[in-house]
Structure formats: C-alpha cells, structure tokens
Amino acid sequence: MDLTAFHRWSIDDPESFWAEQAALIDWHQPFTRVLDHRHPPFARWFIDGQTNLCHNAIDRHLATQPDQPALIFVSTETGEERTYSFAQLHREVQRMAAIMLTLGVGRGDRVLIYLPMIPEAVFAMFACARIGAIHSVVFGGFASHSLATRIDDAEPVLVVSADAGSRGGKVVPYKPLLDEAIALAAHKPAAVLMVDRGLAAFDRVAGRDHGYAALRETHREAQVPVTWLESNEISYTLYTSGTTGKPKGVQRDVGGYAVALAASMKHIFCGKPGETYFCSSDIGWVVGHSYIVYGPLIAGMATILYEGTPVRPDAGILWKLVEQHRVSVMFSAPTAIRVLKKQDPAYLTRHDTSSLRALFLAGEPLDEPTARWIADGLGRPIIDNYWQTETGWPILTVAHGIDKTPTRFGSPGMPMYGFDVQLLHEQTGEAVGNNEKGVVAIAAPLPPGCLQTVWRDDERFVKTYFSSIPGRQVYSTFDWGIRDDDGYYFILGRTDDVINVAGHRLGTREIEESLSSHAAVAECAVVGVADSLKGQVAMAFVVLRDASAVDLPAERLRLEGELMATVDRRLGAVARPSRVHFVTVLPKTRSGKVLRRSIQALCEGRDPGDLTTIEDPAALDQVRAAVSPPPAAPRS
Ligand code: ATP
Ligand code: MG
C-alpha cells in the first residue's frame, strides 16, 4: 500500500485503521469502541480500553531488553554523562512514583514539572504517567511570571524542581524563580520536590519543600504498580509556544496518544528497538514530550537527553553525539540549523554521521536554502515535518515506513494518515484548487494523539479552533498553505502573517524564502506594516552570516539594494520590502519561533504584546532602534 492508499484508508475507515494501529501498544483491557464522535468536534478514542503510557514505554520492554540503554543523559554544561538501561529506568521511575505518592499525589492530580534537561525530569513525567497523575511541564527557561500563570492554570498538588539549570556554561538558578512564582500565584502547591544538583544554594520552605535525594534513599526498593487508565483519561497538559498570542493549554489523553506515537515511530520515524533516537529539543515543548520522552521509548529505542547548546564546546557537538551513540534517527529544529549556518561548515563533516538514516526538522518553516545547506553539508537525508503542540505528531511529512515518497526542499510533504487536511478559502470556506493559497484545516475528528480540548475550557477549544472558517466546523491550524500538482504541501506562514500590498496578498514566508536565497543571509523575518498608500508594505529584518559585512553605512545600503533586487527577481517588485534592516538577533520564543507579531507591532508603533515566552528581550530593542526615526541632529 502506498501513502495515498494508506491515507485514504485512515480517512474512509478510521475505525479499522486505528484499531490496527492500536495493536502496536499493550492494552490491559481492550477497548469496546475505536471512536466516539457523537459530540463533534470532540473526539474520544479507544473507549473503555485500559492502558498506561509508562507501561508501554518502559515495563513492556523489560522482558525482551532489560539491559538495553533506555535513557542516555549527556550534559555539556556540567560534563555529566549517565546511561540508564530499561531496568534501571524502571527502578528510578518507581522510586519517583513512590515519592509522589508519599507527598499526596493521586490519580488525576496535577504535578508541575519545572526542571532543566536532567534525568529526573524524565523520571517525574513517567512517574506521573505510572500513577495516573497529570503532568504539566513548564519550560525551564521561563521566569516567575510565566510560571505563576501556569501554576494557577494547572493548580498542581506538587511541583518538581531543581536548584538550577545551566545554559551556555552559565548557572541559571531555578529555585528563587519558583519561590517568586508561588508567591505570585493564587494557587499554593502543597509540596515542592527539590532536585539538588549542587549548582546553586537555595532556601528551603519548611513543611513544603522536600529533598529528592533523601526521599529517593528511603524508597530504595519501591515497587509501584502501574495504574491502568481509561484511554480518555488525561495524561498531560502543555502550553503552545505563544508565538501568536497567549499560550493555550493543550490537554491530551492516554490511549490515543500512545497509539499515535507508536504508529508515528513505525511509519514516519522508522525507529527500531535497540537503536538510538536523538531529539535536540527540550522537554518543555511538545517535540520533547513526543520525541524525547514517550515516542522513542514506546518504540523500544534509547533516547538521548541533551542538556547543552548546539555550539558548545563547538559547533560539531550534535554530530559528535550522533557518532558516539550511533544515532539512527535525529530530530531538531530549523532554528538550530540556522545557528550552525553561522559557523564553519567543516563541523558538519568532522564526525561520522553515517549511522543517521534521517534528520527530521520541525517547528518553523525550513527554507529551501537552509535545507540544502544542511543536506549537502551532512550528506544525510533531511525530512521536514509540520505539526503543532495541538496535534502532538506530524500533520504533514513523508512516511518512509509506508513508501519512499521523495522529499522536496521547501515542502514538509503530504498529509499524514489520520489527518483529513483541507486547504480552504478563508472567507468562503470553500476548498481551493491546486496551486492556490488556502488556510490549512483539518476535518473532524482529529486523529488519536491530538488535543482533547483546551484544559478546563471546552468553549475556548471550540471557539478558537473550530469556528474560524465560515460555515465549516473544521479545525484551523491558522497557517497558510498551498498544494502543488503532485500533492506536496508548502506552508506559507501564519494566517496573521499574510500581508496585503496594494491588493496583492503575499505570504511573508515567500519573501523570507527569497531573502534567504542570498548567500550573505543567515536568517530573516518579514512583517507587514500598515501603510497609508498601499494598505501594507513588507518590512524585512535580516541577520547576516557575517555581521561585519555591513559595518559601514554604504555597505548596508548596497546590501539592502541587493536583497531588494533578489526579491524583485524571484517574486516581483510588488513583494519588495520597503526596507531591509540589519540586526544581529531576531526576537524569538523560547522554542525558537520568530515573534513576527511583536516585530510588526513595533514597526507600527504599537505595544509588542504578550512577551512571556520571549527568548531574549534585547532582540526587540534592536528592532525598535532599527525602525525608530534617527534622533534629530543636535543644533549647533
Ligand atoms: P501559539 O499557538 O501559542 O501562537 P505556536 O503556534 O508557535 O504558538 P507551536 O504549537 O509550538 O506553537 O507551533 C506550531 C506552529 O509552528 C505551526 O502552526 C506552524 O506555524 C509552525 N511550524 C511547525 N512546524 C513547521 C514546519 N515544518 N514548517 C512550517 N511551519 C511549521
Ligand atoms: Mg499555534
């Protein structure tokens, strides 16, 4: 069966399709129905089935591969390296689960995990899964305000945290931020479990704070049986990146998620038991949940948990890890590749990466020049994949476990099985034809693994996702896309990133793609800015591979002209940015997405909006400086 037929089957007969995929995991009790879609757009999968994510990721492998590596922890920040076999991971998770039970955590209770990329974070996630508690992982880079909002939203019984993380060789204390967040929050968690890495001293709140090391000792021989959960119970909540506004609390189930991940590991990532998977994301994001923690282990693979950046101790570190651990499947983000693009390309070939069957990239558009750069430099297949926190696994990509559909630079591929992807006209809701732009939408029911609802807010779920396209109760991704005659999709940007220049609708992504084709450009962002004459004009912000190339104003002008001419040539003068500004860093979310809405707001003299997820606030100052009129010359 080829991908088209496989996809057709999943849409025409989701029940038989997903019943077959469900056999990829263990069920304690079989489900009585595959799908309950009586209350659209809400979908429930594998009704009455009982299973457990921790059992499927760990326990079930004990019989066949207890001594195989399961979790490989590498920190280039602290120099630590530890490998846990499945049996060892099983022990640690039970000890963590026993601690949680002692601290009063029960089925359905929330546990907020605010930890750096250390093994205890993985233990804590699995411990929750094991006892039926709901985890809410908050990215370790967030400060007290973001953390406080999430504490109030999740109302956790327990917070698991650490003294500190480390980034770029600098210790980042966590505990003061946590204490501040709890002080700010209305909800007060009853207990805090502290992992002390010995990186930073911290204050303890008597009666509330507990030390992990001591409790772990008292639970040396802990045996905590798996709590079997009905498939539709909640496994976790997780926030979207906040690129377009206030982050949304995505709520996910147990059985559907386990099946979806197991299926994706087989059909899309093609990982085999005993092999090693390396995902360089962070457990604070959905990619980390699905493809650092749950997916690889469900598939019986070892997973690498990497604390560090792609450029320390040098820009070859990711490939060094591939070589050392014979990684067969790797997952990273275009933003990491763009970071490497500013470094010596020789790093790409310094290590033996021949074990790598494919490098998957997701999170932001993978422009063709960047895709080519990494594909040529590494000499390994690059596979773009498009999805969202909401969906939990890829919507668009290729599935080399099904057939060998070739990848195409600039395109994340084709609709994955289970996703009835439609391109719709934003105003009429009608399907658009090939080579016409439309909103990327998904007809209900969303397949297993996708969000069940917005945490504690069914109304927001329906209103936000299923009510934006007139006359159609379909899920909107809020991204623009286009399909070519061969069925390949291209993502053109967010629906709010389309600009209208004198009546021409342009995706900012297309303009960015042409700017990126210029050899001097490392990355760029284009936004639409209100213009009294043309409605909107495009404004570009460019990071050069070598910033010193524009030290002199005359050089800046020359390069700006050259870049404008590049856009003219590729897209036409109508798409030409009215200005090209040179900056050394773009404002991004902590998950590496360009905050175009904030850039646009500054260009239009407005407030940059919700900045709780921003990586480096100073990046906005550069934008602000670039677009504000130069100070008047002093009068003599
Ligand atoms: P928020 O929803 O809070 O504004 P966000 O959409 O950035 O934040 P995520 O769920 O982390 O939160 O990101 C999903 C979005 O990332 C997609 O909707 C899309 O815009 C973009 N994206 C992800 N992968 C790709 C890809 N391969 N190609 C193009 N865009 C991608
Ligand atoms: Mg989104």
mmCIF file with all atom_site columns, N, CA and C in Angstrom, residues 470-514:
data_model
loop_
_atom_site.group_PDB
_atom_site.id
_atom_site.type_symbol
_atom_site.label_atom_id
_atom_site.label_alt_id
_atom_site.label_comp_id
_atom_site.label_asym_id
_atom_site.label_entity_id
_atom_site.label_seq_id
_atom_site.pdbx_PDB_ins_code
_atom_site.Cartn_x
_atom_site.Cartn_y
_atom_site.Cartn_z
_atom_site.occupancy
_atom_site.B_iso_or_equiv
_atom_site.pdbx_formal_charge
_atom_site.auth_seq_id
_atom_site.auth_comp_id
_atom_site.auth_asym_id
_atom_site.auth_atom_id
_atom_site.pdbx_PDB_model_num
ATOM 1   N N  . PRO A 1 470 ? -15.648 30.284 7.964  1.00 0.00 ? 470 PRO A N  1
ATOM 2   C CA . PRO A 1 470 ? -17.095 30.454 7.846  1.00 0.00 ? 470 PRO A CA 1
ATOM 3   C C  . PRO A 1 470 ? -17.800 29.190 7.345  1.00 0.00 ? 470 PRO A C  1
ATOM 4   N N  . GLY A 1 471 ? -18.870 28.841 8.040  1.00 0.00 ? 471 GLY A N  1
ATOM 5   C CA . GLY A 1 471 ? -19.733 27.762 7.573  1.00 0.00 ? 471 GLY A CA 1
ATOM 6   C C  . GLY A 1 471 ? -19.154 26.364 7.717  1.00 0.00 ? 471 GLY A C  1
ATOM 7   N N  . ARG A 1 472 ? -17.958 26.247 8.289  1.00 0.00 ? 472 ARG A N  1
ATOM 8   C CA . ARG A 1 472 ? -17.348 24.923 8.351  1.00 0.00 ? 472 ARG A CA 1
ATOM 9   C C  . ARG A 1 472 ? -16.882 24.644 9.773  1.00 0.00 ? 472 ARG A C  1
ATOM 10  N N  . GLN A 1 473 ? -17.319 23.521 10.335 1.00 0.00 ? 473 GLN A N  1
ATOM 11  C CA . GLN A 1 473 ? -16.776 23.178 11.649 1.00 0.00 ? 473 GLN A CA 1
ATOM 12  C C  . GLN A 1 473 ? -15.543 22.302 11.445 1.00 0.00 ? 473 GLN A C  1
ATOM 13  N N  . VAL A 1 474 ? -14.476 22.950 10.998 1.00 0.00 ? 474 VAL A N  1
ATOM 14  C CA . VAL A 1 474 ? -13.212 22.236 10.796 1.00 0.00 ? 474 VAL A CA 1
ATOM 15  C C  . VAL A 1 474 ? -12.157 22.871 11.694 1.00 0.00 ? 474 VAL A C  1
ATOM 16  N N  . TYR A 1 475 ? -11.129 22.103 11.968 1.00 0.00 ? 475 TYR A N  1
ATOM 17  C CA . TYR A 1 475 ? -10.026 22.589 12.804 1.00 0.00 ? 475 TYR A CA 1
ATOM 18  C C  . TYR A 1 475 ? -9.133  23.483 11.951 1.00 0.00 ? 475 TYR A C  1
ATOM 19  N N  . SER A 1 476 ? -8.882  24.689 12.411 1.00 0.00 ? 476 SER A N  1
ATOM 20  C CA . SER A 1 476 ? -7.954  25.556 11.689 1.00 0.00 ? 476 SER A CA 1
ATOM 21  C C  . SER A 1 476 ? -6.586  25.496 12.339 1.00 0.00 ? 476 SER A C  1
ATOM 22  N N  . THR A 1 477 ? -5.557  25.365 11.505 1.00 0.00 ? 477 THR A N  1
ATOM 23  C CA . THR A 1 477 ? -4.189  25.387 12.030 1.00 0.00 ? 477 THR A CA 1
ATOM 24  C C  . THR A 1 477 ? -3.698  26.818 12.164 1.00 0.00 ? 477 THR A C  1
ATOM 25  N N  . PHE A 1 478 ? -4.429  27.753 11.548 1.00 0.00 ? 478 PHE A N  1
ATOM 26  C CA . PHE A 1 478 ? -4.015  29.154 11.468 1.00 0.00 ? 478 PHE A CA 1
ATOM 27  C C  . PHE A 1 478 ? -2.710  29.316 10.698 1.00 0.00 ? 478 PHE A C  1
ATOM 28  N N  . ASP A 1 479 ? -2.466  28.394 9.788  1.00 0.00 ? 479 ASP A N  1
ATOM 29  C CA . ASP A 1 479 ? -1.340  28.532 8.871  1.00 0.00 ? 479 ASP A CA 1
ATOM 30  C C  . ASP A 1 479 ? -1.873  28.532 7.443  1.00 0.00 ? 479 ASP A C  1
ATOM 31  N N  . TRP A 1 480 ? -1.164  29.269 6.568  1.00 0.00 ? 480 TRP A N  1
ATOM 32  C CA . TRP A 1 480 ? -1.481  29.254 5.144  1.00 0.00 ? 480 TRP A CA 1
ATOM 33  C C  . TRP A 1 480 ? -0.703  28.156 4.471  1.00 0.00 ? 480 TRP A C  1
ATOM 34  N N  . GLY A 1 481 ? -1.341  27.542 3.500  1.00 0.00 ? 481 GLY A N  1
ATOM 35  C CA . GLY A 1 481 ? -0.614  26.532 2.751  1.00 0.00 ? 481 GLY A CA 1
ATOM 36  C C  . GLY A 1 481 ? -1.021  26.527 1.301  1.00 0.00 ? 481 GLY A C  1
ATOM 37  N N  . ILE A 1 482 ? -0.263  25.769 0.541  1.00 0.00 ? 482 ILE A N  1
ATOM 38  C CA . ILE A 1 482 ? -0.558  25.623 -0.881 1.00 0.00 ? 482 ILE A CA 1
ATOM 39  C C  . ILE A 1 482 ? -0.148  24.205 -1.260 1.00 0.00 ? 482 ILE A C  1
ATOM 40  N N  . ARG A 1 483 ? -0.871  23.604 -2.201 1.00 0.00 ? 483 ARG A N  1
ATOM 41  C CA . ARG A 1 483 ? -0.561  22.237 -2.619 1.00 0.00 ? 483 ARG A CA 1
ATOM 42  C C  . ARG A 1 483 ? -0.198  22.275 -4.094 1.00 0.00 ? 483 ARG A C  1
ATOM 43  N N  . ASP A 1 484 ? 0.873   21.611 -4.468 1.00 0.00 ? 484 ASP A N  1
ATOM 44  C CA . ASP A 1 484 ? 1.219   21.615 -5.885 1.00 0.00 ? 484 ASP A CA 1
ATOM 45  C C  . ASP A 1 484 ? 0.520   20.449 -6.596 1.00 0.00 ? 484 ASP A C  1
ATOM 46  N N  . ASP A 1 485 ? 0.761   20.332 -7.887 1.00 0.00 ? 485 ASP A N  1
ATOM 47  C CA . ASP A 1 485 ? 0.043   19.311 -8.660 1.00 0.00 ? 485 ASP A CA 1
ATOM 48  C C  . ASP A 1 485 ? 0.423   17.892 -8.270 1.00 0.00 ? 485 ASP A C  1
ATOM 49  N N  . ASP A 1 486 ? 1.574   17.752 -7.625 1.00 0.00 ? 486 ASP A N  1
ATOM 50  C CA . ASP A 1 486 ? 1.995   16.407 -7.209 1.00 0.00 ? 486 ASP A CA 1
ATOM 51  C C  . ASP A 1 486 ? 1.545   16.067 -5.797 1.00 0.00 ? 486 ASP A C  1
ATOM 52  N N  . GLY A 1 487 ? 0.808   17.001 -5.172 1.00 0.00 ? 487 GLY A N  1
ATOM 53  C CA . GLY A 1 487 ? 0.293   16.702 -3.834 1.00 0.00 ? 487 GLY A CA 1
ATOM 54  C C  . GLY A 1 487 ? 1.194   17.142 -2.694 1.00 0.00 ? 487 GLY A C  1
ATOM 55  N N  . TYR A 1 488 ? 2.301   17.806 -3.023 1.00 0.00 ? 488 TYR A N  1
ATOM 56  C CA . TYR A 1 488 ? 3.173   18.324 -1.957 1.00 0.00 ? 488 TYR A CA 1
ATOM 57  C C  . TYR A 1 488 ? 2.587   19.628 -1.420 1.00 0.00 ? 488 TYR A C  1
ATOM 58  N N  . TYR A 1 489 ? 2.643   19.771 -0.117 1.00 0.00 ? 489 TYR A N  1
ATOM 59  C CA . TYR A 1 489 ? 2.152   20.984 0.526  1.00 0.00 ? 489 TYR A CA 1
ATOM 60  C C  . TYR A 1 489 ? 3.331   21.903 0.842  1.00 0.00 ? 489 TYR A C  1
ATOM 61  N N  . PHE A 1 490 ? 3.033   23.189 0.888  1.00 0.00 ? 490 PHE A N  1
ATOM 62  C CA . PHE A 1 490 ? 4.015   24.191 1.297  1.00 0.00 ? 490 PHE A CA 1
ATOM 63  C C  . PHE A 1 490 ? 3.329   25.083 2.313  1.00 0.00 ? 490 PHE A C  1
ATOM 64  N N  . ILE A 1 491 ? 4.001   25.351 3.417  1.00 0.00 ? 491 ILE A N  1
ATOM 65  C CA . ILE A 1 491 ? 3.414   26.236 4.428  1.00 0.00 ? 491 ILE A CA 1
ATOM 66  C C  . ILE A 1 491 ? 3.903   27.650 4.144  1.00 0.00 ? 491 ILE A C  1
ATOM 67  N N  . LEU A 1 492 ? 2.965   28.571 4.013  1.00 0.00 ? 492 LEU A N  1
ATOM 68  C CA . LEU A 1 492 ? 3.337   29.928 3.595  1.00 0.00 ? 492 LEU A CA 1
ATOM 69  C C  . LEU A 1 492 ? 3.431   30.896 4.762  1.00 0.00 ? 492 LEU A C  1
ATOM 70  N N  . GLY A 1 493 ? 3.116   30.440 5.950  1.00 0.00 ? 493 GLY A N  1
ATOM 71  C CA . GLY A 1 493 ? 3.181   31.346 7.102  1.00 0.00 ? 493 GLY A CA 1
ATOM 72  C C  . GLY A 1 493 ? 1.885   31.274 7.882  1.00 0.00 ? 493 GLY A C  1
ATOM 73  N N  . ARG A 1 494 ? 1.842   32.023 8.955  1.00 0.00 ? 494 ARG A N  1
ATOM 74  C CA . ARG A 1 494 ? 0.652   32.058 9.801  1.00 0.00 ? 494 ARG A CA 1
ATOM 75  C C  . ARG A 1 494 ? -0.431  32.873 9.122  1.00 0.00 ? 494 ARG A C  1
ATOM 76  N N  . THR A 1 495 ? -1.676  32.572 9.453  1.00 0.00 ? 495 THR A N  1
ATOM 77  C CA . THR A 1 495 ? -2.740  33.338 8.795  1.00 0.00 ? 495 THR A CA 1
ATOM 78  C C  . THR A 1 495 ? -2.625  34.823 9.103  1.00 0.00 ? 495 THR A C  1
ATOM 79  N N  . ASP A 1 496 ? -2.092  35.158 10.287 1.00 0.00 ? 496 ASP A N  1
ATOM 80  C CA . ASP A 1 496 ? -1.955  36.602 10.532 1.00 0.00 ? 496 ASP A CA 1
ATOM 81  C C  . ASP A 1 496 ? -0.645  37.166 9.980  1.00 0.00 ? 496 ASP A C  1
ATOM 82  N N  . ASP A 1 497 ? 0.128   36.343 9.289  1.00 0.00 ? 497 ASP A N  1
ATOM 83  C CA . ASP A 1 497 ? 1.369   36.836 8.690  1.00 0.00 ? 497 ASP A CA 1
ATOM 84  C C  . ASP A 1 497 ? 1.233   37.134 7.204  1.00 0.00 ? 497 ASP A C  1
ATOM 85  N N  . VAL A 1 498 ? 0.012   37.069 6.700  1.00 0.00 ? 498 VAL A N  1
ATOM 86  C CA . VAL A 1 498 ? -0.145  37.385 5.286  1.00 0.00 ? 498 VAL A CA 1
ATOM 87  C C  . VAL A 1 498 ? -0.309  38.882 5.153  1.00 0.00 ? 498 VAL A C  1
ATOM 88  N N  . ILE A 1 499 ? 0.369   39.439 4.180  1.00 0.00 ? 499 ILE A N  1
ATOM 89  C CA . ILE A 1 499 ? 0.253   40.884 4.053  1.00 0.00 ? 499 ILE A CA 1
ATOM 90  C C  . ILE A 1 499 ? -0.408  41.240 2.727  1.00 0.00 ? 499 ILE A C  1
ATOM 91  N N  . ASN A 1 500 ? -0.969  42.407 2.724  1.00 0.00 ? 500 ASN A N  1
ATOM 92  C CA . ASN A 1 500 ? -1.750  42.826 1.591  1.00 0.00 ? 500 ASN A CA 1
ATOM 93  C C  . ASN A 1 500 ? -1.161  44.118 1.044  1.00 0.00 ? 500 ASN A C  1
ATOM 94  N N  . VAL A 1 501 ? -0.367  43.988 -0.011 1.00 0.00 ? 501 VAL A N  1
ATOM 95  C CA . VAL A 1 501 ? 0.281   45.159 -0.601 1.00 0.00 ? 501 VAL A CA 1
ATOM 96  C C  . VAL A 1 501 ? -0.509  45.585 -1.833 1.00 0.00 ? 501 VAL A C  1
ATOM 97  N N  . ALA A 1 502 ? -1.161  46.731 -1.706 1.00 0.00 ? 502 ALA A N  1
ATOM 98  C CA . ALA A 1 502 ? -1.943  47.267 -2.818 1.00 0.00 ? 502 ALA A CA 1
ATOM 99  C C  . ALA A 1 502 ? -2.819  46.182 -3.453 1.00 0.00 ? 502 ALA A C  1
ATOM 100 N N  . GLY A 1 503 ? -3.480  45.409 -2.595 1.00 0.00 ? 503 GLY A N  1
ATOM 101 C CA . GLY A 1 503 ? -4.417  44.405 -3.093 1.00 0.00 ? 503 GLY A CA 1
ATOM 102 C C  . GLY A 1 503 ? -3.787  43.059 -3.420 1.00 0.00 ? 503 GLY A C  1
ATOM 103 N N  . HIS A 1 504 ? -2.471  42.953 -3.368 1.00 0.00 ? 504 HIS A N  1
ATOM 104 C CA . HIS A 1 504 ? -1.821  41.663 -3.596 1.00 0.00 ? 504 HIS A CA 1
ATOM 105 C C  . HIS A 1 504 ? -1.583  40.978 -2.272 1.00 0.00 ? 504 HIS A C  1
ATOM 106 N N  . ARG A 1 505 ? -2.064  39.747 -2.160 1.00 0.00 ? 505 ARG A N  1
ATOM 107 C CA . ARG A 1 505 ? -1.866  39.026 -0.902 1.00 0.00 ? 505 ARG A CA 1
ATOM 108 C C  . ARG A 1 505 ? -0.573  38.221 -0.976 1.00 0.00 ? 505 ARG A C  1
ATOM 109 N N  . LEU A 1 506 ? 0.329   38.511 -0.047 1.00 0.00 ? 506 LEU A N  1
ATOM 110 C CA . LEU A 1 506 ? 1.640   37.865 -0.070 1.00 0.00 ? 506 LEU A CA 1
ATOM 111 C C  . LEU A 1 506 ? 1.920   37.177 1.251  1.00 0.00 ? 506 LEU A C  1
ATOM 112 N N  . GLY A 1 507 ? 2.435   35.989 1.195  1.00 0.00 ? 507 GLY A N  1
ATOM 113 C CA . GLY A 1 507 ? 2.858   35.315 2.420  1.00 0.00 ? 507 GLY A CA 1
ATOM 114 C C  . GLY A 1 507 ? 4.226   35.856 2.807  1.00 0.00 ? 507 GLY A C  1
ATOM 115 N N  . THR A 1 508 ? 4.386   36.247 4.051  1.00 0.00 ? 508 THR A N  1
ATOM 116 C CA . THR A 1 508 ? 5.691   36.771 4.470  1.00 0.00 ? 508 THR A CA 1
ATOM 117 C C  . THR A 1 508 ? 6.760   35.694 4.282  1.00 0.00 ? 508 THR A C  1
ATOM 118 N N  . ARG A 1 509 ? 6.347   34.446 4.406  1.00 0.00 ? 509 ARG A N  1
ATOM 119 C CA . ARG A 1 509 ? 7.255   33.313 4.235  1.00 0.00 ? 509 ARG A CA 1
ATOM 120 C C  . ARG A 1 509 ? 7.915   33.317 2.855  1.00 0.00 ? 509 ARG A C  1
ATOM 121 N N  . GLU A 1 510 ? 7.131   33.671 1.824  1.00 0.00 ? 510 GLU A N  1
ATOM 122 C CA . GLU A 1 510 ? 7.683   33.652 0.468  1.00 0.00 ? 510 GLU A CA 1
ATOM 123 C C  . GLU A 1 510 ? 8.791   34.696 0.323  1.00 0.00 ? 510 GLU A C  1
ATOM 124 N N  . ILE A 1 511 ? 8.547   35.849 0.940  1.00 0.00 ? 511 ILE A N  1
ATOM 125 C CA . ILE A 1 511 ? 9.548   36.916 0.854  1.00 0.00 ? 511 ILE A CA 1
ATOM 126 C C  . ILE A 1 511 ? 10.789  36.509 1.652  1.00 0.00 ? 511 ILE A C  1
ATOM 127 N N  . GLU A 1 512 ? 10.559  35.903 2.805  1.00 0.00 ? 512 GLU A N  1
ATOM 128 C CA . GLU A 1 512 ? 11.694  35.437 3.619  1.00 0.00 ? 512 GLU A CA 1
ATOM 129 C C  . GLU A 1 512 ? 12.512  34.410 2.846  1.00 0.00 ? 512 GLU A C  1
ATOM 130 N N  . GLU A 1 513 ? 11.824  33.547 2.149  1.00 0.00 ? 513 GLU A N  1
ATOM 131 C CA . GLU A 1 513 ? 12.493  32.499 1.395  1.00 0.00 ? 513 GLU A CA 1
ATOM 132 C C  . GLU A 1 513 ? 13.386  33.115 0.313  1.00 0.00 ? 513 GLU A C  1
ATOM 133 N N  . SER A 1 514 ? 12.914  34.170 -0.349 1.00 0.00 ? 514 SER A N  1
ATOM 134 C CA . SER A 1 514 ? 13.779  34.749 -1.375 1.00 0.00 ? 514 SER A CA 1
ATOM 135 C C  . SER A 1 514 ? 14.947  35.498 -0.749 1.00 0.00 ? 514 SER A C  1
#
